[in-house]
mmCIF file of C-alpha atoms and ligand atoms in Angstrom:
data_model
loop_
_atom_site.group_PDB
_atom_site.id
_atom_site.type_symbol
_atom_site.label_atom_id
_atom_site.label_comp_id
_atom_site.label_asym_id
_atom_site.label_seq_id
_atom_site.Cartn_x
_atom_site.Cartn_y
_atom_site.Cartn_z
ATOM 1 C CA UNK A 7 -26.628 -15.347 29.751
ATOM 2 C CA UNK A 8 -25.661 -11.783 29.413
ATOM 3 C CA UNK A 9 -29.012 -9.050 29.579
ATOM 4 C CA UNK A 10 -29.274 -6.801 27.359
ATOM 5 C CA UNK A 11 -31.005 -2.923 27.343
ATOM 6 C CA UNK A 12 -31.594 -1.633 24.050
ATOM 7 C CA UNK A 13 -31.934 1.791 23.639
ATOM 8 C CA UNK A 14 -32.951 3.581 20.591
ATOM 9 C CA UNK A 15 -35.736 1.687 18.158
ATOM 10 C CA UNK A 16 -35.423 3.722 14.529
ATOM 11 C CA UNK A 17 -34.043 2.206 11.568
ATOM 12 C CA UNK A 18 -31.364 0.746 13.054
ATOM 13 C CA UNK A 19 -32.129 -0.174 16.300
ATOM 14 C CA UNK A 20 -34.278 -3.396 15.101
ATOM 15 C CA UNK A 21 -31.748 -4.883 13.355
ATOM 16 C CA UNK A 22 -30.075 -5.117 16.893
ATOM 17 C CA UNK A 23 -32.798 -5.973 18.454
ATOM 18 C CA UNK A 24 -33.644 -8.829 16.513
ATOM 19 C CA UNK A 25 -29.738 -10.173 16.926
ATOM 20 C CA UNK A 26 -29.460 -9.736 20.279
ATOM 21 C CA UNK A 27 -32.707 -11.467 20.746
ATOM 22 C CA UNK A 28 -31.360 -14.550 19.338
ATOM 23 C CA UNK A 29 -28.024 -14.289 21.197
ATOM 24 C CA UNK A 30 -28.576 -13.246 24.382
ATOM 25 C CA UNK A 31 -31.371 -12.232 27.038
ATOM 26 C CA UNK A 32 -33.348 -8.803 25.606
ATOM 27 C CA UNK A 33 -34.121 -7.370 28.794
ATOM 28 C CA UNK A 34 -35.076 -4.128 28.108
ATOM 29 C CA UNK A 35 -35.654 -2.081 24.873
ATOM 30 C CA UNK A 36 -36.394 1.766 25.471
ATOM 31 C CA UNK A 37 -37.323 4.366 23.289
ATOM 32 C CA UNK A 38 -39.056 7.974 23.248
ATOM 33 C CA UNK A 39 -41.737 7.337 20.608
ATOM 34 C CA UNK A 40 -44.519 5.425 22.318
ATOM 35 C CA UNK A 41 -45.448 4.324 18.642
ATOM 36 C CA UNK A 42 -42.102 2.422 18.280
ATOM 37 C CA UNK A 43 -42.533 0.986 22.076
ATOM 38 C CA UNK A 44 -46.060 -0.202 20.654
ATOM 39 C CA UNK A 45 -44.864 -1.470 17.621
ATOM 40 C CA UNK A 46 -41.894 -3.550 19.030
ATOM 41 C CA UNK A 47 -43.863 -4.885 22.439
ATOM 42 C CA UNK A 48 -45.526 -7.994 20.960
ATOM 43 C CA UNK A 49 -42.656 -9.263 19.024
ATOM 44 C CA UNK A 50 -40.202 -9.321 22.231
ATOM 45 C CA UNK A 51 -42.680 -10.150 24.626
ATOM 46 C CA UNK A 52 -40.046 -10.805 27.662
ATOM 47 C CA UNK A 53 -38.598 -7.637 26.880
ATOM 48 C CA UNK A 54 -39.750 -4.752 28.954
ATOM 49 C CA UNK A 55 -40.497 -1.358 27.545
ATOM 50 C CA UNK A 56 -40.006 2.216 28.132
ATOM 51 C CA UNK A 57 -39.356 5.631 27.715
ATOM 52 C CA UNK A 58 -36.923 6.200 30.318
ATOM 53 C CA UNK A 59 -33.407 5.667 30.439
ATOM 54 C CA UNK A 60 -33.057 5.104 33.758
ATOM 55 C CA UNK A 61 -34.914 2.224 34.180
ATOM 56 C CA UNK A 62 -31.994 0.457 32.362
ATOM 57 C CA UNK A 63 -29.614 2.111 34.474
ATOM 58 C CA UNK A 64 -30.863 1.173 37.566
ATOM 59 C CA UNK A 65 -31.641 -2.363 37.086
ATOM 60 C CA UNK A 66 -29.162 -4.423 39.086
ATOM 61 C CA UNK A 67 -29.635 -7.227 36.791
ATOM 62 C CA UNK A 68 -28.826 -5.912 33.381
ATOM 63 C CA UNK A 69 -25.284 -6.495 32.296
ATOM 64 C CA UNK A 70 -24.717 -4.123 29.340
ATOM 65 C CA UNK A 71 -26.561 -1.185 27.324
ATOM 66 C CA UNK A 72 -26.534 -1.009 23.256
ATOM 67 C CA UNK A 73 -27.216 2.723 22.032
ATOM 68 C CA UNK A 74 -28.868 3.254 18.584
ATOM 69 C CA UNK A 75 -30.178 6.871 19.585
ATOM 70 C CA UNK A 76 -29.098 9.830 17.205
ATOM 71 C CA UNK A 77 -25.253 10.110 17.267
ATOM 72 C CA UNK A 78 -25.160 13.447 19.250
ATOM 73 C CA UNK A 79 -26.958 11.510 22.284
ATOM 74 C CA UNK A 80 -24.205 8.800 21.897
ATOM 75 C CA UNK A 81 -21.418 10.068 24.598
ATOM 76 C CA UNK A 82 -24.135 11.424 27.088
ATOM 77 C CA UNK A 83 -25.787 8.046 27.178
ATOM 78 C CA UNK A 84 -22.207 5.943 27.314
ATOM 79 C CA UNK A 85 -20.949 8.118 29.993
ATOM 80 C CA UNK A 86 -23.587 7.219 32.109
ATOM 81 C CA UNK A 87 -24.547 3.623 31.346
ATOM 82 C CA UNK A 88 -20.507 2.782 32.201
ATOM 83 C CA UNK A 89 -20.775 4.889 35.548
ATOM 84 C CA UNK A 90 -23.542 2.801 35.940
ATOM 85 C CA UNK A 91 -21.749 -0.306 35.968
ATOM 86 C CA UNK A 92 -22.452 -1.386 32.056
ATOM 87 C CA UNK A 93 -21.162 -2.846 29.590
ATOM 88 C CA UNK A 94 -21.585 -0.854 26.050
ATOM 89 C CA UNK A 95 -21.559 -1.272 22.315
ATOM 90 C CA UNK A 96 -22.330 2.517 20.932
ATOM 91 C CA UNK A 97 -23.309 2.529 17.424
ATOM 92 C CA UNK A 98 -20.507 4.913 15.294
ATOM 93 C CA UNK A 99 -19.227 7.141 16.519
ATOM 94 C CA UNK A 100 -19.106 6.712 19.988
ATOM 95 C CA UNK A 101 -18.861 10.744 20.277
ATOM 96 C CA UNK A 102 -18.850 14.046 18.548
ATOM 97 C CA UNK A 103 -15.375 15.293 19.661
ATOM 98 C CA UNK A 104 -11.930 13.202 20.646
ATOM 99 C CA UNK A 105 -11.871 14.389 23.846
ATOM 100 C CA UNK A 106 -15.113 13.182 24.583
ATOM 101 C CA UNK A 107 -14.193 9.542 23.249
ATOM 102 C CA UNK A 108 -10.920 9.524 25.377
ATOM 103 C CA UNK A 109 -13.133 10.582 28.629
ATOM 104 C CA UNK A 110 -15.590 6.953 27.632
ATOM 105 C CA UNK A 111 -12.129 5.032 26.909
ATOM 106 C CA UNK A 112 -11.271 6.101 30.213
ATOM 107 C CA UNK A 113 -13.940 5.382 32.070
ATOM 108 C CA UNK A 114 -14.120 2.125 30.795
ATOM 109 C CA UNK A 115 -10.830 1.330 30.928
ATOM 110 C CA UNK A 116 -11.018 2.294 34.964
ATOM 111 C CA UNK A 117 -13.940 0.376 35.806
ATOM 112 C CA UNK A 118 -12.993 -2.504 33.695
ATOM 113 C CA UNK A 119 -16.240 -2.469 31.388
ATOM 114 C CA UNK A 120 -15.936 -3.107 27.807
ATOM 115 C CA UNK A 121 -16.752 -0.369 25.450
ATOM 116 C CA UNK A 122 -17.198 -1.560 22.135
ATOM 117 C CA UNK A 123 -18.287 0.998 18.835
ATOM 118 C CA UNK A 124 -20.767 -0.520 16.513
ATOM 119 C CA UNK A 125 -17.758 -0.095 13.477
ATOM 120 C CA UNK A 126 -20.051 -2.894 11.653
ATOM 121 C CA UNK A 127 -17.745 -2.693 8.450
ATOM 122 C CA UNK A 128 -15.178 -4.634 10.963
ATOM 123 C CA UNK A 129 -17.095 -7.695 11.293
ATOM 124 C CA UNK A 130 -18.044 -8.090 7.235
ATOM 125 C CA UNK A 131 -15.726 -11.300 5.894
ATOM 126 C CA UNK A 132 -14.840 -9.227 3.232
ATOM 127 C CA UNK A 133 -13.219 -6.773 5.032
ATOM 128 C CA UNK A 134 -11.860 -9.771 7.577
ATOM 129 C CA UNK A 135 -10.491 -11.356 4.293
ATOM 130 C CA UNK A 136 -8.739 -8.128 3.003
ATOM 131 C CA UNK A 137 -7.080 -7.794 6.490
ATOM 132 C CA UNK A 138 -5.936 -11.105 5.884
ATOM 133 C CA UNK A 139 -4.285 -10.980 2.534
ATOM 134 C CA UNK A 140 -2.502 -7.418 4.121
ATOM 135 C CA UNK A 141 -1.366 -9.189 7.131
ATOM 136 C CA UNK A 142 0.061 -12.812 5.090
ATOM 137 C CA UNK A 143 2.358 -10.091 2.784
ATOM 138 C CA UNK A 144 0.186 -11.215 -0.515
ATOM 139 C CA UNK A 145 -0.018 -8.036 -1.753
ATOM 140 C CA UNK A 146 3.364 -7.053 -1.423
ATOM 141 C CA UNK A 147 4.033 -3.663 0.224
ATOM 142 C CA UNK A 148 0.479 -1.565 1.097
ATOM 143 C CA UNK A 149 0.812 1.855 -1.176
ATOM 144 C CA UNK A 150 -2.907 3.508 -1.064
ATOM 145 C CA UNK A 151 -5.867 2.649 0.029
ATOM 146 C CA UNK A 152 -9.235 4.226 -1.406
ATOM 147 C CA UNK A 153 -13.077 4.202 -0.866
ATOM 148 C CA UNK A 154 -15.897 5.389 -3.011
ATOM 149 C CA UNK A 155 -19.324 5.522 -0.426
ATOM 150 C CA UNK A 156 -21.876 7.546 -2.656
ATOM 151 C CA UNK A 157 -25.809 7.040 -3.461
ATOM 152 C CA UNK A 158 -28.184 9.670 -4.144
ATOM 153 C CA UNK A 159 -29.774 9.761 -0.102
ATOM 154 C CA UNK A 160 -30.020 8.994 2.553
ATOM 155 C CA UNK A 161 -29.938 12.906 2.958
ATOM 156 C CA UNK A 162 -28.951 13.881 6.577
ATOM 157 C CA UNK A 163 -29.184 17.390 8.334
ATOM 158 C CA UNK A 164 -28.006 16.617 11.913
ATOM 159 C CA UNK A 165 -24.694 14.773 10.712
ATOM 160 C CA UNK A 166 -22.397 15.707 7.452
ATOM 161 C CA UNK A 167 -20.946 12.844 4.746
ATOM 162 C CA UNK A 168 -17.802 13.014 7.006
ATOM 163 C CA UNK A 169 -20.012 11.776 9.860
ATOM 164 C CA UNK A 170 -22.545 9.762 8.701
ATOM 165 C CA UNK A 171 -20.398 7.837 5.819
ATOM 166 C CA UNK A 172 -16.741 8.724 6.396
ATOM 167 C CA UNK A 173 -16.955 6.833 9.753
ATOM 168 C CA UNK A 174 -17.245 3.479 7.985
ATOM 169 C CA UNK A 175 -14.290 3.633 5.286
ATOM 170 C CA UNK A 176 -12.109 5.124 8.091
ATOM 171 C CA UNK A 177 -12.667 2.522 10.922
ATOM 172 C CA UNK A 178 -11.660 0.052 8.025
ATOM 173 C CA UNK A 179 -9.093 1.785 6.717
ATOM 174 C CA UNK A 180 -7.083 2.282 10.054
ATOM 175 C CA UNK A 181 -7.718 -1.244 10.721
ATOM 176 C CA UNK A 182 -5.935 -3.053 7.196
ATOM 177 C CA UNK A 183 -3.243 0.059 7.877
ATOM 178 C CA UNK A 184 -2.740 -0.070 11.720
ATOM 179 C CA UNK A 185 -2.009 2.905 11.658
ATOM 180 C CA UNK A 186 -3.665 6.605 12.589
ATOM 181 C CA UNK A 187 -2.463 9.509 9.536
ATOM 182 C CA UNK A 188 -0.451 12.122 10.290
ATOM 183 C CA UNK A 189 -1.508 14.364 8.001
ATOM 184 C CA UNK A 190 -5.143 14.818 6.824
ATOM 185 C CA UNK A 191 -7.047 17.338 4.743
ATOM 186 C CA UNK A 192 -10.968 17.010 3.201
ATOM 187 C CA UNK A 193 -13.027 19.298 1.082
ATOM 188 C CA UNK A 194 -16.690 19.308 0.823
ATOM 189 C CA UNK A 195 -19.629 21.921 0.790
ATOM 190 C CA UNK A 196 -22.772 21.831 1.761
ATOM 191 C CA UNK A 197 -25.423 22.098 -0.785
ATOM 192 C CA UNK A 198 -29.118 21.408 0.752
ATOM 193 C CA UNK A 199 -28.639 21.961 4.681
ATOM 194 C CA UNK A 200 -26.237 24.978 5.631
ATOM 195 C CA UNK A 201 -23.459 24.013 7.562
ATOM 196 C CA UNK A 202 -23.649 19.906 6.915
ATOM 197 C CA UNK A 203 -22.006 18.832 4.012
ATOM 198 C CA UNK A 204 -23.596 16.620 1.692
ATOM 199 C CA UNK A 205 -19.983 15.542 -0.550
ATOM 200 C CA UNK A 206 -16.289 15.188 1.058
ATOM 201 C CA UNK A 207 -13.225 14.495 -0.001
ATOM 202 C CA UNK A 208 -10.410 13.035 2.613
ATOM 203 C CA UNK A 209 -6.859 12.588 1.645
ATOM 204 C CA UNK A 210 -4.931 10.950 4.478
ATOM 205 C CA UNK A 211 -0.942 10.526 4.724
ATOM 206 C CA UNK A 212 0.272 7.604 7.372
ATOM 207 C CA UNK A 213 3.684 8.145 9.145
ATOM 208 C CA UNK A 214 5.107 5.138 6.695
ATOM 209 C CA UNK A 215 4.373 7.107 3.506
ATOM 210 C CA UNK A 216 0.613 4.975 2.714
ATOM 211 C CA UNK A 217 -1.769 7.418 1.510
ATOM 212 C CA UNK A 218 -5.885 7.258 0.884
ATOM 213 C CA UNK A 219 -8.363 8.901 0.054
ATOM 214 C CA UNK A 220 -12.122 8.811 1.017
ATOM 215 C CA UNK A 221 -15.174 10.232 -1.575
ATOM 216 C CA UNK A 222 -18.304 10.483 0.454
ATOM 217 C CA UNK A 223 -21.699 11.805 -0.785
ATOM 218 C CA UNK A 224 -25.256 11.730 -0.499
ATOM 219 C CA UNK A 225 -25.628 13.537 -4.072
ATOM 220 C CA UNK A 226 -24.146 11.122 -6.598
ATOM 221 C CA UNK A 227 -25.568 9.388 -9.154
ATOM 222 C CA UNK A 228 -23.572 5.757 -8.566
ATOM 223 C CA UNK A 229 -24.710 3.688 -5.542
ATOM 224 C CA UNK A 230 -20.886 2.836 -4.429
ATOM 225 C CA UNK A 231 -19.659 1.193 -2.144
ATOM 226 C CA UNK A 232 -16.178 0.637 -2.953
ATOM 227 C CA UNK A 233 -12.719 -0.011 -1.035
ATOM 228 C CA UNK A 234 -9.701 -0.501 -3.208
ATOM 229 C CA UNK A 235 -6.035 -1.694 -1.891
ATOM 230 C CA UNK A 236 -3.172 -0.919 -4.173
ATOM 231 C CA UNK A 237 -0.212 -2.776 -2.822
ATOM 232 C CA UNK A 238 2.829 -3.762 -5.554
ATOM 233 C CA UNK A 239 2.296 -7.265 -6.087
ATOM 234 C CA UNK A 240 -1.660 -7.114 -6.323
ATOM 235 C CA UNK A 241 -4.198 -4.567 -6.103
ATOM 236 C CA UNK A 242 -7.737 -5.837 -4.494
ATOM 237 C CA UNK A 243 -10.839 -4.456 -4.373
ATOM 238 C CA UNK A 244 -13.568 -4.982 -2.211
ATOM 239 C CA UNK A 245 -17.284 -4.092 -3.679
ATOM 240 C CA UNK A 246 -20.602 -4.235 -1.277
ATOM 241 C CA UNK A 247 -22.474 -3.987 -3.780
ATOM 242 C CA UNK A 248 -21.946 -6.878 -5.652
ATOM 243 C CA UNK A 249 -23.519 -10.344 -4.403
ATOM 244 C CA UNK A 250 -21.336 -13.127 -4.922
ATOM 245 C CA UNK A 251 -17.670 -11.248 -5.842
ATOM 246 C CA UNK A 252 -17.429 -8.677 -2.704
ATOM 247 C CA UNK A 253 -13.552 -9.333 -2.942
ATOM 248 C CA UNK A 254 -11.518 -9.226 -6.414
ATOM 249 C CA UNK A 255 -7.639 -9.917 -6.471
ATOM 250 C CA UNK A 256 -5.771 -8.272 -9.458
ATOM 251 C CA UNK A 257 -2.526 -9.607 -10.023
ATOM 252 C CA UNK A 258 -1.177 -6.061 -11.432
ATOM 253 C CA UNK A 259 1.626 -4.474 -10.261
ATOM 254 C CA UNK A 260 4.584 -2.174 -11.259
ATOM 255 C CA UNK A 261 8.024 -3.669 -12.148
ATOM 256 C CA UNK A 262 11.444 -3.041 -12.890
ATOM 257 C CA UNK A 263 13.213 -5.507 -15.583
ATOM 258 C CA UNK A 264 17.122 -5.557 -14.980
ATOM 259 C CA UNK A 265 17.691 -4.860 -19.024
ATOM 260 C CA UNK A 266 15.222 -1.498 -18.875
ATOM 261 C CA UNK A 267 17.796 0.251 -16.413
ATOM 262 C CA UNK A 268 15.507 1.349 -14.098
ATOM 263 C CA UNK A 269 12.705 2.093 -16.035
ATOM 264 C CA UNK A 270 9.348 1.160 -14.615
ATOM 265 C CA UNK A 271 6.657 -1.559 -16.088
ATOM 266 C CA UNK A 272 3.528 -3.262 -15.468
ATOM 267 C CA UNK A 273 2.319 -6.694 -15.077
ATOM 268 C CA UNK A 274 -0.845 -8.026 -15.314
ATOM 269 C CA UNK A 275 -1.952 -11.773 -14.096
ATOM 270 C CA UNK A 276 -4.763 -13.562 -13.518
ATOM 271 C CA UNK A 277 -7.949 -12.234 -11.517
ATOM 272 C CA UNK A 278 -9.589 -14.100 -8.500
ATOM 273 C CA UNK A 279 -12.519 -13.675 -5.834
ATOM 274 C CA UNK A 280 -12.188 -15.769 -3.124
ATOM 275 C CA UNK A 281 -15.630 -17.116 -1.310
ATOM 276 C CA UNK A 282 -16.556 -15.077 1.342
ATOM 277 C CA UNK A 283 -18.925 -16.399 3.755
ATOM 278 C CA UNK A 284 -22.485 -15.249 3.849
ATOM 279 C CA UNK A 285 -22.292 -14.303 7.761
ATOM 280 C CA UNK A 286 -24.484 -11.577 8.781
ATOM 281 C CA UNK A 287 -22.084 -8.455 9.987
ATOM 282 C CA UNK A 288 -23.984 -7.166 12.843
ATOM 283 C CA UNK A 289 -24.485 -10.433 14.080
ATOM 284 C CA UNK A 290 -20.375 -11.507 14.490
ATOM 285 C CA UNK A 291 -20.949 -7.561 15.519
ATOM 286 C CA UNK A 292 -23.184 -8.787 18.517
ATOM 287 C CA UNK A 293 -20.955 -12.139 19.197
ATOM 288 C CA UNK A 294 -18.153 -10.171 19.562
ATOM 289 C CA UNK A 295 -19.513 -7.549 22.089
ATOM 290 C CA UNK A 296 -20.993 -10.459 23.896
ATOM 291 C CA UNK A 297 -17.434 -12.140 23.874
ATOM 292 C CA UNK A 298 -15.918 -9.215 25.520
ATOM 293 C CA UNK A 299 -18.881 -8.588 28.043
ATOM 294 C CA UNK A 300 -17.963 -13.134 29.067
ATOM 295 C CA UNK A 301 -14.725 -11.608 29.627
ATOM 296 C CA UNK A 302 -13.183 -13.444 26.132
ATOM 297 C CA UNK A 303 -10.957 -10.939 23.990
ATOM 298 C CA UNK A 304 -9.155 -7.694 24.067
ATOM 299 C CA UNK A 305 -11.246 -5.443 26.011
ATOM 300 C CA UNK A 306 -9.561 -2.530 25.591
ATOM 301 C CA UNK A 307 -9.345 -2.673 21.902
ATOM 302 C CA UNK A 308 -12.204 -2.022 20.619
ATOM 303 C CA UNK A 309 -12.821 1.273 22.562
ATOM 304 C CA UNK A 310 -9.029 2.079 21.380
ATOM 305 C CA UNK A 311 -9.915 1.823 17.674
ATOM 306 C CA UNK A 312 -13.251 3.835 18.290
ATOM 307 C CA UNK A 313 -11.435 6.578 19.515
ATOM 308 C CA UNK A 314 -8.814 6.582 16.851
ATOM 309 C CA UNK A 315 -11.712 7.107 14.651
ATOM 310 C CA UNK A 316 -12.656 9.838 16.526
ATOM 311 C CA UNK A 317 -9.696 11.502 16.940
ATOM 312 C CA UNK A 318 -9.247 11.330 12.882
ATOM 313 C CA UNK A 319 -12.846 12.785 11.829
ATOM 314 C CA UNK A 320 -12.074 15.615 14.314
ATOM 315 C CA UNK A 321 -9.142 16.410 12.466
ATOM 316 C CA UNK A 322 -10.764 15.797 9.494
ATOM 317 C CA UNK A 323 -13.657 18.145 10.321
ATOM 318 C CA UNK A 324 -11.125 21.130 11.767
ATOM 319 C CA UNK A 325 -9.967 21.213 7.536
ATOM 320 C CA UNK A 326 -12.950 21.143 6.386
ATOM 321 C CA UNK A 327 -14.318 23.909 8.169
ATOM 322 C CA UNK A 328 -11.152 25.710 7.400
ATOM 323 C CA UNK A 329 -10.801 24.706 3.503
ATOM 324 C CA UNK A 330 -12.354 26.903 1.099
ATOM 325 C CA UNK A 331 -14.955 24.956 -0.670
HETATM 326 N N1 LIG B 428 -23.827 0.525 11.743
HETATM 327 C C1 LIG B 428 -24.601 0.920 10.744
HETATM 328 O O1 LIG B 428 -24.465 0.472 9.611
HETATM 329 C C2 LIG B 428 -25.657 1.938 11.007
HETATM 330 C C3 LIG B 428 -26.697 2.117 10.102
HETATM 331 C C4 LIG B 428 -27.658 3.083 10.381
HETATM 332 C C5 LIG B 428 -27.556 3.855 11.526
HETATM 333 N N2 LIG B 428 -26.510 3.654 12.376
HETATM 334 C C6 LIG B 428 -26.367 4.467 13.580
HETATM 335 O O2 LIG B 428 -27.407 4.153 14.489
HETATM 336 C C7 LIG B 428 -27.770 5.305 15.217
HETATM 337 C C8 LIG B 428 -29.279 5.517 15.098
HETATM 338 O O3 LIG B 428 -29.558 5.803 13.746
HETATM 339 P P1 LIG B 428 -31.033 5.624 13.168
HETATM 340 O O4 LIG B 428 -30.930 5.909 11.710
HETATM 341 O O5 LIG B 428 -31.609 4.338 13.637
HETATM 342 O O6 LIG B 428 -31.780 6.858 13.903
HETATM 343 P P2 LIG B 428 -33.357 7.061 14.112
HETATM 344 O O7 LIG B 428 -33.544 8.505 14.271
HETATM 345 O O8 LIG B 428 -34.126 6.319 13.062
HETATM 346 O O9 LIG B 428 -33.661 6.321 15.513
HETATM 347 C C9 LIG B 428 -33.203 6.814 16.738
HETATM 348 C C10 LIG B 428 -34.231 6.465 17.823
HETATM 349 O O10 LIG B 428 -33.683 6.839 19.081
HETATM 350 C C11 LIG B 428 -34.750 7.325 19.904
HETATM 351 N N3 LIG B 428 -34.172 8.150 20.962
HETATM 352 C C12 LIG B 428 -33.464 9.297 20.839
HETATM 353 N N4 LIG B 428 -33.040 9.721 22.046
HETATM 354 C C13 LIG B 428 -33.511 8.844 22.965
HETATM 355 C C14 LIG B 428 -33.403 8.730 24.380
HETATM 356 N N5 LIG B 428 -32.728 9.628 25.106
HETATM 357 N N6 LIG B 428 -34.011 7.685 24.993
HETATM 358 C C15 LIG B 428 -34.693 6.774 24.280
HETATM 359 N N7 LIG B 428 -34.834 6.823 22.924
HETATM 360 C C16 LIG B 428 -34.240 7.824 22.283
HETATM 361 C C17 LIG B 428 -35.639 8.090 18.935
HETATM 362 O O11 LIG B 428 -36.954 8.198 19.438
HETATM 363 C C18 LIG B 428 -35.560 7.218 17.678
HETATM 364 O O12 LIG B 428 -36.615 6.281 17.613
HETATM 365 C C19 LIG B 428 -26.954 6.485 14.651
HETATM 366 O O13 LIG B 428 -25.835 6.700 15.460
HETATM 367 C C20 LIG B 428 -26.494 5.961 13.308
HETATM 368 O O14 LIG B 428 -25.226 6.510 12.938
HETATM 369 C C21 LIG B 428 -25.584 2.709 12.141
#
C-alpha cells in the first residue's frame, strides 16, 4: 500500500487527509501550528506528527508527499520532496512562475516520479462528461468557451483572483480545448489589498481560432460557478452550483437554410441534463495520484498539464500588470 506524508493541515489539507486515509497508508501528516498537529493527532492515530519537513523526507519508507501549504511554499517543497525520491500531488498551482514548473516537470520526469497538480476541477464527472460530449463531436465544432467563478469572499491577500480562482477554469478549459492560447490578455484591479487583485477578466485566443473568456472575483454579488461551451450544434453548460442538473445540453445553434442565400439563423431544440454521478472529486483526485504512484497511467501527463497552467497564468499575469486598469 502506498504511504503517504501530508503536509499542510488548514482548510484544505483535511479534506486530503481524510481521503487518503481511506485509500492508502497516512504515514505522516506535518504541519507548523502545533494546534492543528493537536487537533488532527487523535483522529489518525497511526499517523505520525510534526512540524518538520524533513522527517518526511528522510523516511525511507514513505512513498510520496501531498502539499496543501500556502501556494508560494508549493515549488520549494516539490523540489525537494522529488530530489528526495517522492512521489507528489501539489495542490494548484504547482509554482509561482513557468520556469519554476518546468524545473519540477523536469525533475520528475528524470527521476521517473510522478508529479501530479491537485487541478481538482479535472476529476468532477461533470467536467469528465463535458470532455466527453467535446471529444464524441456532439456539439459540433468547439467556438468559445466561458466561465463565471465569483462570490462575495473568500478575500485573499497573498494570491490575486487570477491565482486563487483563475487556476481552476483554466486547467479545465485547456483540458476540453487541448490546446494552450496563443494570445492572452486580462484586466483587473485591486480594490482592498494593493497589488492583488480582487476581479479579472481573461480573454484567451487558441491557435485554431476558439476563444474564452474567464470572470473571476471575490467582490460580486452572485455565487457562480459557471462554465459554458458554445459549439454549433449545441451549447452546454456546466453549473456547480446546482445539485442535481450540474450539466445542461441546449440544442441551439446557428444555421444557414439553402433558400436564405447565406443568411444566418437559429435553431432551438430540446434541453437535457444527463446524470452525473455523485463521486466525490478529490477522492477520483486521490485514486488517480495513487494510480500513477502503482505505476498505472500517464505519468508524465499530469505534471505536463500543470505546467501548461502555469505557463498561461504567467502570461496572463505579465498583461495584467501591464494593462491599465
Ligand atoms: N483544490 C481546491 O479546491 C483547493 C481549495 C482550497 C485550497 N486549495 C489549495 O490548498 C493550499 C492550501 O490552502 P489552505 O486554504 O488550506 O491554506 P491554509 O493557510 O488554511 O493552510 C496551510 C497550512 O500549511 C501550514 N504550513 C505552511 N508552511 C508549512 C511548512 N513549511 N511545513 C509545514 N506546514 C506548513 C500552515 O501552518 C497552515 O496550517 C493552497 O495552495 C490552496 O490554493 C485548493
Amino acid at each position: 500500500m502506498t504511504s503517504i506524508g501530508l503536509v499542510g493541515l488548514g482548510y484544505w489539507g483535511p479534506n486530503l487527509a481524510r481521503n487518503f486515509d481511506e485509500l492508502a497508508e497516512l504515514r505522516w501528516l506535518c504541519d507548523l501550528d502545533p494546534d492543528l498537529r493537536e487537533r488532527f493527532a487523535p483522529r489518525y492515530p497511526t499517523a505520525r506528527l510534526t512540524d518538520d519537513f524533513d522527517d518526511l523526507l528522510a523516511d525511507p519508507e514513505l512513498d510520496a508527499i501531498v502539499i496543501a501549504t500556502p501556494t508560494v511554499t508549493h515549488y520549494e517543497l516539490a523540489k525537494r520532496s522529488l530530489e528526495a525520491g517522492k512521489h507528489v500531488l501539489v495542490e494548484k498551482p504547482p509554482a509561482m512562475n513557468a520556469a519554476e514548473a518546468e524545473e519540477l516537470v523536469a525533475i520528475a520526469e528524470a527521476t521517473g516520479l510522478v508529479l501530479m497538480p491537485g487541478h481538482l476541477l479535472l476529476y468532477h464527472p461533470a467536467v469528465r462528461a463535458m470532455k466527453a460530449l467535446i471529444d464524441a463531436d456532439e456539439l459540433g465544432e468547439v467556438l468559445c468557451v466561458y466561465s463565471n467563478r465569483q462570490n462575495l469572499g473568500k478575500i485573499r491577500a497573498d494570491e490575486n483572483a487570477l491565482w486563487s480562482l483563475g487556476v481552476h477554469d483554466l486547467s479545465v478549459i485547456l483540458h476540453l480545448l487541448d490546446e494552450e492560447p496563443s494570445e492572452m490578455w486580462a484586466h483587473g484591479n485591486s480594490f482592498l489589498t494593493p497589488g492583488v487583485e480582487d476581479i479579472v477578466f481573461c480573454y484567451l485566443r487558441f491557435p485554431s481560432g476558439k476563444i474564452a473568456h474567464m470572470h473571476l472575483s471575490w467582490l460580486d454579488p452572485h455565487k457562480m460557478r459557471k462554465l459554458t461551451v458554445v459549439g454549433k450544434e449545441k451549447m452546454v453548460v456546466f453549473d456547480d452550483m446546482e445539485l442535481e442538473r450540474k450539466v445542461t445540453i441546449y440544442e441551439k445553434g446557428p444555421w444557414q437554410p439553402t433558400h436564405t442565400y447565406g443568411e444566418w439563423q437559429t435553431r432551438t431544440g430540446d434541453i437535457s441534463s444527463p446524470k452525473i454521478p455523485s463521486d466525490e472529486p478529490l477522492r477520483l483526485e486521490c485514486r488517480h495520484f495513487l494510480d500513477l504512484a502503482d505505476g498505472r497511467g500517464d505519468p508524465l501527463r499530469a505534471g505536463q498539464d500543470g505546467l501548461a497552467v502555469v505557463r498561461v497564468l504567467e502570461q496572463l499575469q505579465t498583461s495584467l500588470v501591464a494593462a491599465p486598469a
